[in-house]
mmCIF file of C-alpha atoms in Angstrom:
data_model
loop_
_atom_site.group_PDB
_atom_site.id
_atom_site.type_symbol
_atom_site.label_atom_id
_atom_site.label_comp_id
_atom_site.label_asym_id
_atom_site.label_seq_id
_atom_site.Cartn_x
_atom_site.Cartn_y
_atom_site.Cartn_z
ATOM 1 C CA MET A 1 -50.254 36.171 -57.703
ATOM 2 C CA ILE A 2 -48.023 33.243 -56.721
ATOM 3 C CA ARG A 3 -46.058 35.520 -54.407
ATOM 4 C CA ILE A 4 -49.224 36.649 -52.652
ATOM 5 C CA ILE A 5 -50.366 33.026 -52.201
ATOM 6 C CA GLY A 6 -46.944 32.132 -50.753
ATOM 7 C CA ILE A 7 -47.039 35.037 -48.315
ATOM 8 C CA ALA A 8 -50.571 34.120 -47.265
ATOM 9 C CA ALA A 9 -49.628 30.473 -46.716
ATOM 10 C CA GLY A 10 -46.582 31.464 -44.665
ATOM 11 C CA ALA A 11 -48.655 33.845 -42.546
ATOM 12 C CA PHE A 12 -51.248 31.133 -41.999
ATOM 13 C CA PHE A 13 -48.695 28.603 -40.749
ATOM 14 C CA THR A 14 -46.974 31.222 -38.588
ATOM 15 C CA LEU A 15 -50.253 32.189 -36.960
ATOM 16 C CA SER A 16 -51.137 28.507 -36.462
ATOM 17 C CA VAL A 17 -47.855 27.842 -34.655
ATOM 18 C CA LEU A 18 -48.271 30.985 -32.544
ATOM 19 C CA TRP A 19 -51.851 30.034 -31.659
ATOM 20 C CA ALA A 20 -50.797 26.500 -30.677
ATOM 21 C CA PHE A 21 -48.023 27.907 -28.496
ATOM 22 C CA VAL A 22 -50.285 30.410 -26.750
ATOM 23 C CA THR A 23 -53.087 27.912 -26.115
ATOM 24 C CA GLY A 24 -50.604 25.272 -24.924
ATOM 25 C CA ALA A 25 -48.943 27.720 -22.531
ATOM 26 C CA TYR A 26 -52.325 28.860 -21.217
ATOM 27 C CA THR A 27 -53.434 25.273 -20.643
ATOM 28 C CA ALA A 28 -50.188 24.427 -18.844
ATOM 29 C CA ILE A 29 -50.618 27.419 -16.528
ATOM 30 C CA THR A 30 -54.323 27.040 -15.795
ATOM 31 C CA GLU A 31 -54.524 23.250 -15.830
ATOM 32 C CA PRO A 32 -51.223 21.816 -14.513
ATOM 33 C CA ALA A 33 -50.638 18.107 -15.007
ATOM 34 C CA PRO A 34 -51.545 15.974 -12.006
ATOM 35 C CA GLU A 35 -48.626 15.070 -9.757
ATOM 36 C CA THR A 36 -47.348 11.537 -10.227
ATOM 37 C CA ALA A 37 -45.623 9.186 -7.823
ATOM 38 C CA GLU A 38 -42.427 9.473 -9.870
ATOM 39 C CA HIS A 39 -42.470 13.250 -9.544
ATOM 40 C CA ALA A 40 -43.317 13.256 -5.848
ATOM 41 C CA PHE A 41 -40.994 10.523 -4.580
ATOM 42 C CA HIS A 42 -38.078 10.461 -7.017
ATOM 43 C CA LYS A 43 -34.869 11.603 -5.300
ATOM 44 C CA HIS A 44 -31.789 13.296 -6.658
ATOM 45 C CA PRO A 45 -28.528 11.356 -6.172
ATOM 46 C CA ARG A 46 -26.801 11.585 -2.828
ATOM 47 C CA GLU A 47 -23.522 13.453 -2.571
ATOM 48 C CA LEU A 48 -20.428 11.439 -3.406
ATOM 49 C CA HIS A 49 -16.934 12.843 -3.040
ATOM 50 C CA LEU A 50 -14.223 11.049 -5.007
ATOM 51 C CA GLN A 51 -10.536 11.855 -5.227
ATOM 52 C CA SER A 52 -10.996 12.362 -8.967
ATOM 53 C CA ASP A 53 -13.426 15.250 -8.420
ATOM 54 C CA GLY A 54 -12.459 18.871 -8.935
ATOM 55 C CA PRO A 55 -9.983 20.582 -11.260
ATOM 56 C CA PHE A 56 -6.973 18.916 -9.599
ATOM 57 C CA GLY A 57 -8.549 15.473 -9.103
ATOM 58 C CA THR A 58 -6.494 12.294 -9.454
ATOM 59 C CA TRP A 59 -7.301 8.612 -9.314
ATOM 60 C CA ASN A 60 -7.276 6.782 -6.009
ATOM 61 C CA LEU A 61 -5.728 3.565 -7.318
ATOM 62 C CA GLN A 62 -6.513 1.557 -4.190
ATOM 63 C CA GLN A 63 -10.167 2.512 -4.454
ATOM 64 C CA LEU A 64 -10.221 1.682 -8.167
ATOM 65 C CA GLN A 65 -8.785 -1.767 -7.447
ATOM 66 C CA ARG A 66 -11.425 -2.324 -4.791
ATOM 67 C CA GLY A 67 -14.107 -1.156 -7.208
ATOM 68 C CA TYR A 68 -12.854 -3.569 -9.849
ATOM 69 C CA GLN A 69 -13.062 -6.374 -7.293
ATOM 70 C CA VAL A 70 -16.692 -5.457 -6.546
ATOM 71 C CA TYR A 71 -17.479 -5.393 -10.251
ATOM 72 C CA LYS A 72 -15.821 -8.757 -10.825
ATOM 73 C CA GLU A 73 -17.356 -10.557 -7.855
ATOM 74 C CA VAL A 74 -20.807 -8.938 -7.908
ATOM 75 C CA CYS A 75 -21.726 -6.811 -10.920
ATOM 76 C CA SER A 76 -20.205 -8.972 -13.673
ATOM 77 C CA ALA A 77 -22.829 -11.647 -13.042
ATOM 78 C CA CYS A 78 -25.318 -9.466 -14.941
ATOM 79 C CA HIS A 79 -23.508 -6.495 -16.502
ATOM 80 C CA SER A 80 -20.923 -6.359 -19.255
ATOM 81 C CA LEU A 81 -17.969 -4.009 -19.627
ATOM 82 C CA LYS A 82 -17.492 -4.380 -23.368
ATOM 83 C CA PHE A 83 -15.507 -1.195 -24.031
ATOM 84 C CA VAL A 84 -12.763 -1.940 -21.501
ATOM 85 C CA ALA A 85 -9.796 -4.183 -22.350
ATOM 86 C CA MET A 86 -8.189 -6.286 -19.647
ATOM 87 C CA ARG A 87 -4.798 -4.773 -20.428
ATOM 88 C CA ASP A 88 -6.217 -1.426 -19.283
ATOM 89 C CA LEU A 89 -6.025 -2.745 -15.713
ATOM 90 C CA GLU A 90 -2.357 -1.726 -15.724
ATOM 91 C CA GLN A 91 -3.650 1.833 -15.292
ATOM 92 C CA LEU A 92 -5.040 0.773 -11.901
ATOM 93 C CA GLY A 93 -1.574 -0.069 -10.621
ATOM 94 C CA TYR A 94 -1.445 -3.767 -11.518
ATOM 95 C CA SER A 95 1.832 -5.136 -12.872
ATOM 96 C CA GLU A 96 2.048 -6.843 -16.257
ATOM 97 C CA ALA A 97 2.179 -10.265 -14.596
ATOM 98 C CA GLU A 98 -0.836 -9.421 -12.428
ATOM 99 C CA VAL A 99 -2.789 -8.293 -15.487
ATOM 100 C CA LYS A 100 -2.015 -11.561 -17.274
ATOM 101 C CA ALA A 101 -3.091 -13.563 -14.236
ATOM 102 C CA GLU A 102 -6.242 -11.481 -13.860
ATOM 103 C CA ALA A 103 -7.109 -11.873 -17.538
ATOM 104 C CA ALA A 104 -6.633 -15.633 -17.300
ATOM 105 C CA SER A 105 -9.212 -15.752 -14.492
ATOM 106 C CA TRP A 106 -11.915 -14.696 -16.963
ATOM 107 C CA THR A 107 -13.578 -16.972 -19.497
ATOM 108 C CA VAL A 108 -14.100 -15.402 -22.906
ATOM 109 C CA PRO A 109 -15.668 -16.615 -26.166
ATOM 110 C CA GLY A 110 -13.289 -18.377 -28.522
ATOM 111 C CA VAL A 111 -13.119 -20.536 -31.631
ATOM 112 C CA ASP A 112 -11.847 -24.111 -31.769
ATOM 113 C CA PRO A 113 -8.884 -23.968 -34.204
ATOM 114 C CA ASP A 114 -9.527 -27.519 -35.379
ATOM 115 C CA THR A 115 -13.283 -27.472 -35.968
ATOM 116 C CA GLY A 116 -14.043 -23.747 -36.183
ATOM 117 C CA GLU A 117 -16.854 -24.179 -33.683
ATOM 118 C CA ALA A 118 -17.588 -21.598 -30.993
ATOM 119 C CA THR A 119 -16.022 -22.429 -27.657
ATOM 120 C CA THR A 120 -14.584 -20.672 -24.622
ATOM 121 C CA ARG A 121 -11.044 -20.050 -23.434
ATOM 122 C CA SER A 122 -9.086 -18.258 -20.744
ATOM 123 C CA GLY A 123 -8.820 -14.538 -21.257
ATOM 124 C CA GLU A 124 -5.741 -12.661 -22.400
ATOM 125 C CA PRO A 125 -4.738 -9.037 -21.728
ATOM 126 C CA THR A 126 -5.843 -8.054 -25.241
ATOM 127 C CA ASP A 127 -9.372 -9.348 -24.660
ATOM 128 C CA TYR A 128 -12.256 -7.151 -23.614
ATOM 129 C CA PHE A 129 -14.346 -8.003 -20.592
ATOM 130 C CA PRO A 130 -16.943 -10.565 -21.695
ATOM 131 C CA SER A 131 -20.714 -10.356 -21.469
ATOM 132 C CA PRO A 132 -22.314 -12.719 -18.941
ATOM 133 C CA TYR A 133 -24.971 -13.659 -21.512
ATOM 134 C CA PRO A 134 -24.634 -15.024 -25.054
ATOM 135 C CA ASN A 135 -27.208 -12.555 -26.429
ATOM 136 C CA GLU A 136 -29.881 -10.061 -25.415
ATOM 137 C CA VAL A 137 -32.662 -12.646 -25.528
ATOM 138 C CA ALA A 138 -30.900 -14.729 -22.883
ATOM 139 C CA ALA A 139 -30.161 -11.583 -20.862
ATOM 140 C CA ALA A 140 -33.817 -10.531 -20.877
ATOM 141 C CA ALA A 141 -35.030 -14.028 -20.019
ATOM 142 C CA ALA A 142 -32.812 -14.099 -16.950
ATOM 143 C CA ASN A 143 -33.750 -10.615 -15.734
ATOM 144 C CA ASN A 144 -37.534 -10.266 -15.829
ATOM 145 C CA ASN A 145 -37.481 -9.205 -19.510
ATOM 146 C CA ALA A 146 -35.060 -6.335 -18.799
ATOM 147 C CA VAL A 147 -31.646 -6.406 -20.476
ATOM 148 C CA PRO A 148 -28.943 -5.304 -17.986
ATOM 149 C CA PRO A 149 -27.112 -2.323 -19.501
ATOM 150 C CA ASP A 150 -23.413 -2.309 -20.251
ATOM 151 C CA LEU A 151 -21.556 -0.398 -17.538
ATOM 152 C CA SER A 152 -18.543 0.836 -19.509
ATOM 153 C CA LEU A 153 -19.925 4.369 -19.988
ATOM 154 C CA MET A 154 -22.664 4.358 -17.372
ATOM 155 C CA THR A 155 -21.321 7.277 -15.344
ATOM 156 C CA LYS A 156 -21.172 9.385 -18.526
ATOM 157 C CA ALA A 157 -24.656 8.314 -19.645
ATOM 158 C CA ARG A 158 -26.434 9.385 -16.451
ATOM 159 C CA HIS A 159 -26.773 12.810 -14.857
ATOM 160 C CA ASP A 160 -24.455 12.975 -11.832
ATOM 161 C CA GLY A 161 -23.212 9.588 -13.041
ATOM 162 C CA SER A 162 -20.880 8.585 -10.201
ATOM 163 C CA ALA A 163 -23.300 9.771 -7.525
ATOM 164 C CA TYR A 164 -26.175 8.133 -9.407
ATOM 165 C CA VAL A 165 -24.479 4.719 -9.370
ATOM 166 C CA TYR A 166 -23.616 5.080 -5.687
ATOM 167 C CA SER A 167 -27.140 6.196 -4.769
ATOM 168 C CA LEU A 168 -28.829 3.497 -6.814
ATOM 169 C CA LEU A 169 -26.773 0.728 -5.219
ATOM 170 C CA THR A 170 -27.545 1.958 -1.704
ATOM 171 C CA GLY A 171 -31.122 3.105 -2.351
ATOM 172 C CA PHE A 172 -33.125 -0.138 -2.385
ATOM 173 C CA GLN A 173 -35.863 -0.039 0.249
ATOM 174 C CA GLU A 174 -39.478 -0.804 1.011
ATOM 175 C CA GLN A 175 -42.050 1.515 -0.508
ATOM 176 C CA PRO A 176 -42.981 4.336 1.888
ATOM 177 C CA GLU A 177 -46.454 4.053 3.355
ATOM 178 C CA LYS A 178 -47.082 7.661 2.346
ATOM 179 C CA LEU A 179 -46.537 6.749 -1.306
ATOM 180 C CA LEU A 180 -49.029 3.900 -1.126
ATOM 181 C CA GLU A 181 -51.550 6.158 0.602
ATOM 182 C CA GLU A 182 -51.299 8.920 -1.983
ATOM 183 C CA PHE A 183 -50.731 6.737 -5.051
ATOM 184 C CA PRO A 184 -52.104 3.229 -4.395
ATOM 185 C CA GLN A 185 -51.854 2.464 -8.103
ATOM 186 C CA ALA A 186 -48.057 2.938 -7.877
ATOM 187 C CA LYS A 187 -47.482 -0.195 -5.798
ATOM 188 C CA THR A 188 -44.315 -1.935 -6.949
ATOM 189 C CA PRO A 189 -45.261 -4.801 -9.291
ATOM 190 C CA ALA A 190 -44.139 -8.330 -8.525
ATOM 191 C CA GLY A 191 -40.627 -8.994 -9.739
ATOM 192 C CA LEU A 192 -39.562 -5.342 -9.511
ATOM 193 C CA HIS A 193 -37.774 -3.512 -6.716
ATOM 194 C CA TYR A 194 -38.433 -0.058 -5.287
ATOM 195 C CA ASN A 195 -35.617 2.463 -5.485
ATOM 196 C CA PRO A 196 -36.315 6.221 -5.223
ATOM 197 C CA TYR A 197 -33.151 7.074 -7.157
ATOM 198 C CA PHE A 198 -34.393 5.266 -10.273
ATOM 199 C CA ALA A 199 -36.419 7.325 -12.756
ATOM 200 C CA ASN A 200 -39.712 5.422 -12.437
ATOM 201 C CA LEU A 201 -39.027 4.208 -8.872
ATOM 202 C CA ASN A 202 -39.154 0.485 -9.786
ATOM 203 C CA LEU A 203 -36.488 -1.534 -11.552
ATOM 204 C CA ALA A 204 -35.916 -5.146 -12.443
ATOM 205 C CA MET A 205 -32.453 -5.320 -10.870
ATOM 206 C CA ALA A 206 -32.490 -6.866 -7.420
ATOM 207 C CA PRO A 207 -30.235 -5.275 -4.783
ATOM 208 C CA PRO A 208 -26.740 -6.463 -5.786
ATOM 209 C CA LEU A 209 -25.092 -5.409 -2.516
ATOM 210 C CA THR A 210 -27.039 -7.188 0.178
ATOM 211 C CA MET A 211 -24.763 -7.334 3.226
ATOM 212 C CA ASP A 212 -21.534 -6.036 4.690
ATOM 213 C CA GLY A 213 -18.527 -8.199 3.953
ATOM 214 C CA GLN A 214 -19.980 -9.455 0.678
ATOM 215 C CA VAL A 215 -16.514 -8.858 -0.798
ATOM 216 C CA THR A 216 -13.247 -9.384 1.074
ATOM 217 C CA TYR A 217 -10.891 -6.569 0.175
ATOM 218 C CA ALA A 218 -7.234 -7.457 -0.281
ATOM 219 C CA ASP A 219 -6.107 -4.188 1.357
ATOM 220 C CA GLY A 220 -8.096 -4.880 4.523
ATOM 221 C CA THR A 221 -10.669 -2.101 4.023
ATOM 222 C CA GLU A 222 -13.972 -2.857 5.741
ATOM 223 C CA ALA A 223 -16.381 -3.850 2.982
ATOM 224 C CA THR A 224 -19.606 -2.219 4.106
ATOM 225 C CA ILE A 225 -22.422 -1.809 1.589
ATOM 226 C CA ASP A 226 -21.754 1.928 1.480
ATOM 227 C CA GLN A 227 -18.012 1.408 0.944
ATOM 228 C CA MET A 228 -18.526 -1.144 -1.817
ATOM 229 C CA ALA A 229 -20.985 1.181 -3.565
ATOM 230 C CA GLN A 230 -18.510 4.072 -3.422
ATOM 231 C CA ASP A 231 -15.681 1.907 -4.716
ATOM 232 C CA VAL A 232 -17.555 0.472 -7.696
ATOM 233 C CA ALA A 233 -18.866 3.968 -8.541
ATOM 234 C CA ALA A 234 -15.256 5.201 -8.590
ATOM 235 C CA PHE A 235 -14.240 2.241 -10.783
ATOM 236 C CA LEU A 236 -17.043 2.947 -13.274
ATOM 237 C CA THR A 237 -15.984 6.593 -13.323
ATOM 238 C CA TRP A 238 -12.593 5.360 -14.491
ATOM 239 C CA THR A 239 -14.027 2.988 -17.136
ATOM 240 C CA ALA A 240 -16.093 5.847 -18.584
ATOM 241 C CA GLU A 241 -13.179 8.293 -18.809
ATOM 242 C CA PRO A 242 -9.786 6.752 -17.958
ATOM 243 C CA SER A 243 -7.927 9.854 -19.181
ATOM 244 C CA LEU A 244 -9.785 12.212 -16.821
ATOM 245 C CA PRO A 245 -6.838 13.293 -14.586
ATOM 246 C CA LYS A 246 -4.511 13.552 -17.590
ATOM 247 C CA ARG A 247 -7.044 15.799 -19.326
ATOM 248 C CA LYS A 248 -7.169 18.032 -16.253
ATOM 249 C CA GLN A 249 -3.366 18.114 -15.990
ATOM 250 C CA THR A 250 -3.124 19.089 -19.657
ATOM 251 C CA GLY A 251 -5.795 21.746 -19.321
ATOM 252 C CA TRP A 252 -3.964 23.883 -16.783
ATOM 253 C CA PRO A 253 -0.817 24.463 -18.920
ATOM 254 C CA VAL A 254 -3.075 25.212 -21.890
ATOM 255 C CA LEU A 255 -5.012 27.799 -19.883
ATOM 256 C CA GLY A 256 -1.728 29.261 -18.641
ATOM 257 C CA PHE A 257 -0.403 29.540 -22.184
ATOM 258 C CA LEU A 258 -3.614 31.189 -23.414
ATOM 259 C CA LEU A 259 -3.460 33.704 -20.562
ATOM 260 C CA PHE A 260 0.202 34.463 -21.324
ATOM 261 C CA ALA A 261 -0.552 34.803 -25.054
ATOM 262 C CA THR A 262 -3.433 37.175 -24.305
ATOM 263 C CA ILE A 263 -1.235 39.410 -22.150
ATOM 264 C CA LEU A 264 1.517 39.317 -24.763
ATOM 265 C CA ALA A 265 -0.920 40.276 -27.520
ATOM 266 C CA TYR A 266 -2.246 43.175 -25.439
ATOM 267 C CA LEU A 267 1.270 44.498 -24.730
ATOM 268 C CA ALA A 268 2.161 44.142 -28.423
ATOM 269 C CA LYS A 269 -0.926 46.125 -29.358
ATOM 270 C CA GLN A 270 0.016 48.833 -26.879
ATOM 271 C CA GLN A 271 3.563 48.975 -28.258
ATOM 272 C CA ILE A 272 2.480 49.136 -31.901
ATOM 273 C CA TRP A 273 -0.111 51.870 -31.391
ATOM 274 C CA ALA A 274 1.867 53.867 -28.817
ATOM 275 C CA ARG A 275 3.247 56.311 -31.425
ATOM 276 C CA VAL A 276 -0.076 56.869 -33.099
ATOM 277 C CA LYS A 277 -1.655 59.967 -31.600
ATOM 278 C CA PRO A 278 -5.226 60.961 -32.359
ATOM 279 C CA ASP A 279 -5.629 64.179 -34.379
ATOM 280 C CA LYS A 280 -7.778 66.409 -32.199
ATOM 281 C CA ASN A 281 -8.173 68.985 -35.021
ATOM 282 C CA ARG A 282 -9.562 66.412 -37.454
ATOM 283 C CA GLN A 283 -13.214 66.851 -38.186
ATOM 284 C CA ASP A 284 -15.381 64.184 -39.662
ATOM 285 C CA ASP A 285 -17.125 65.104 -42.855
#
């Protein structure tokens, strides 16, 4: 009796799930959801070609240094880089002395050795890049109740991460008149900024790159808004995965070895079974 009740209960739940699926699919086909402004006007990231792209990609150290300069002089006012140590800058081509000098230019939290009270001090190569705010409450209060995200892994956390960062930085604009005509309720609220590359089209971050020449590059590269956006996107690609080229360089020998091992195994199999001839007169029972 218990077995019959169990089978009946299982059949009931199975049929309920199947019925819900069928009715849901029918509703989705016959009554599609109304189009929203986000669906109609959201854009996919623009194309961005970096030297690190592709199976043989490598870092463009000059571009990474320029991107770090953009982060330091522009982005660090709001965004942290808490998973990156200052000593890692040596990977960008800086010497040990340059890394020490660069670290000393940052102010990081510290502790007074005499009183034990919280204080600040000059950074050291072993320090991680500091947050511009003491806590999330202060960060939200300074940014229209939106906490600026940490940028260490941003290009890994977003689809088409490098291109997304580049597109977002260069995508701030006025709302299209067509959008306001079709979706008047989607007008950008006060304090927010329209950007078609952002998921819901409006974000609290104001355009960080506002004019050409906002940063003066040490290598003489012309610092247009587009160039600065590309450079900082390349830099954040490095912060998210600094071992990217090394991983690619390691992958090719591994693939070569696996291919060689596969061929060797096949030849060994052929050699071992070469003397074994099938018995044509053998009949299966």
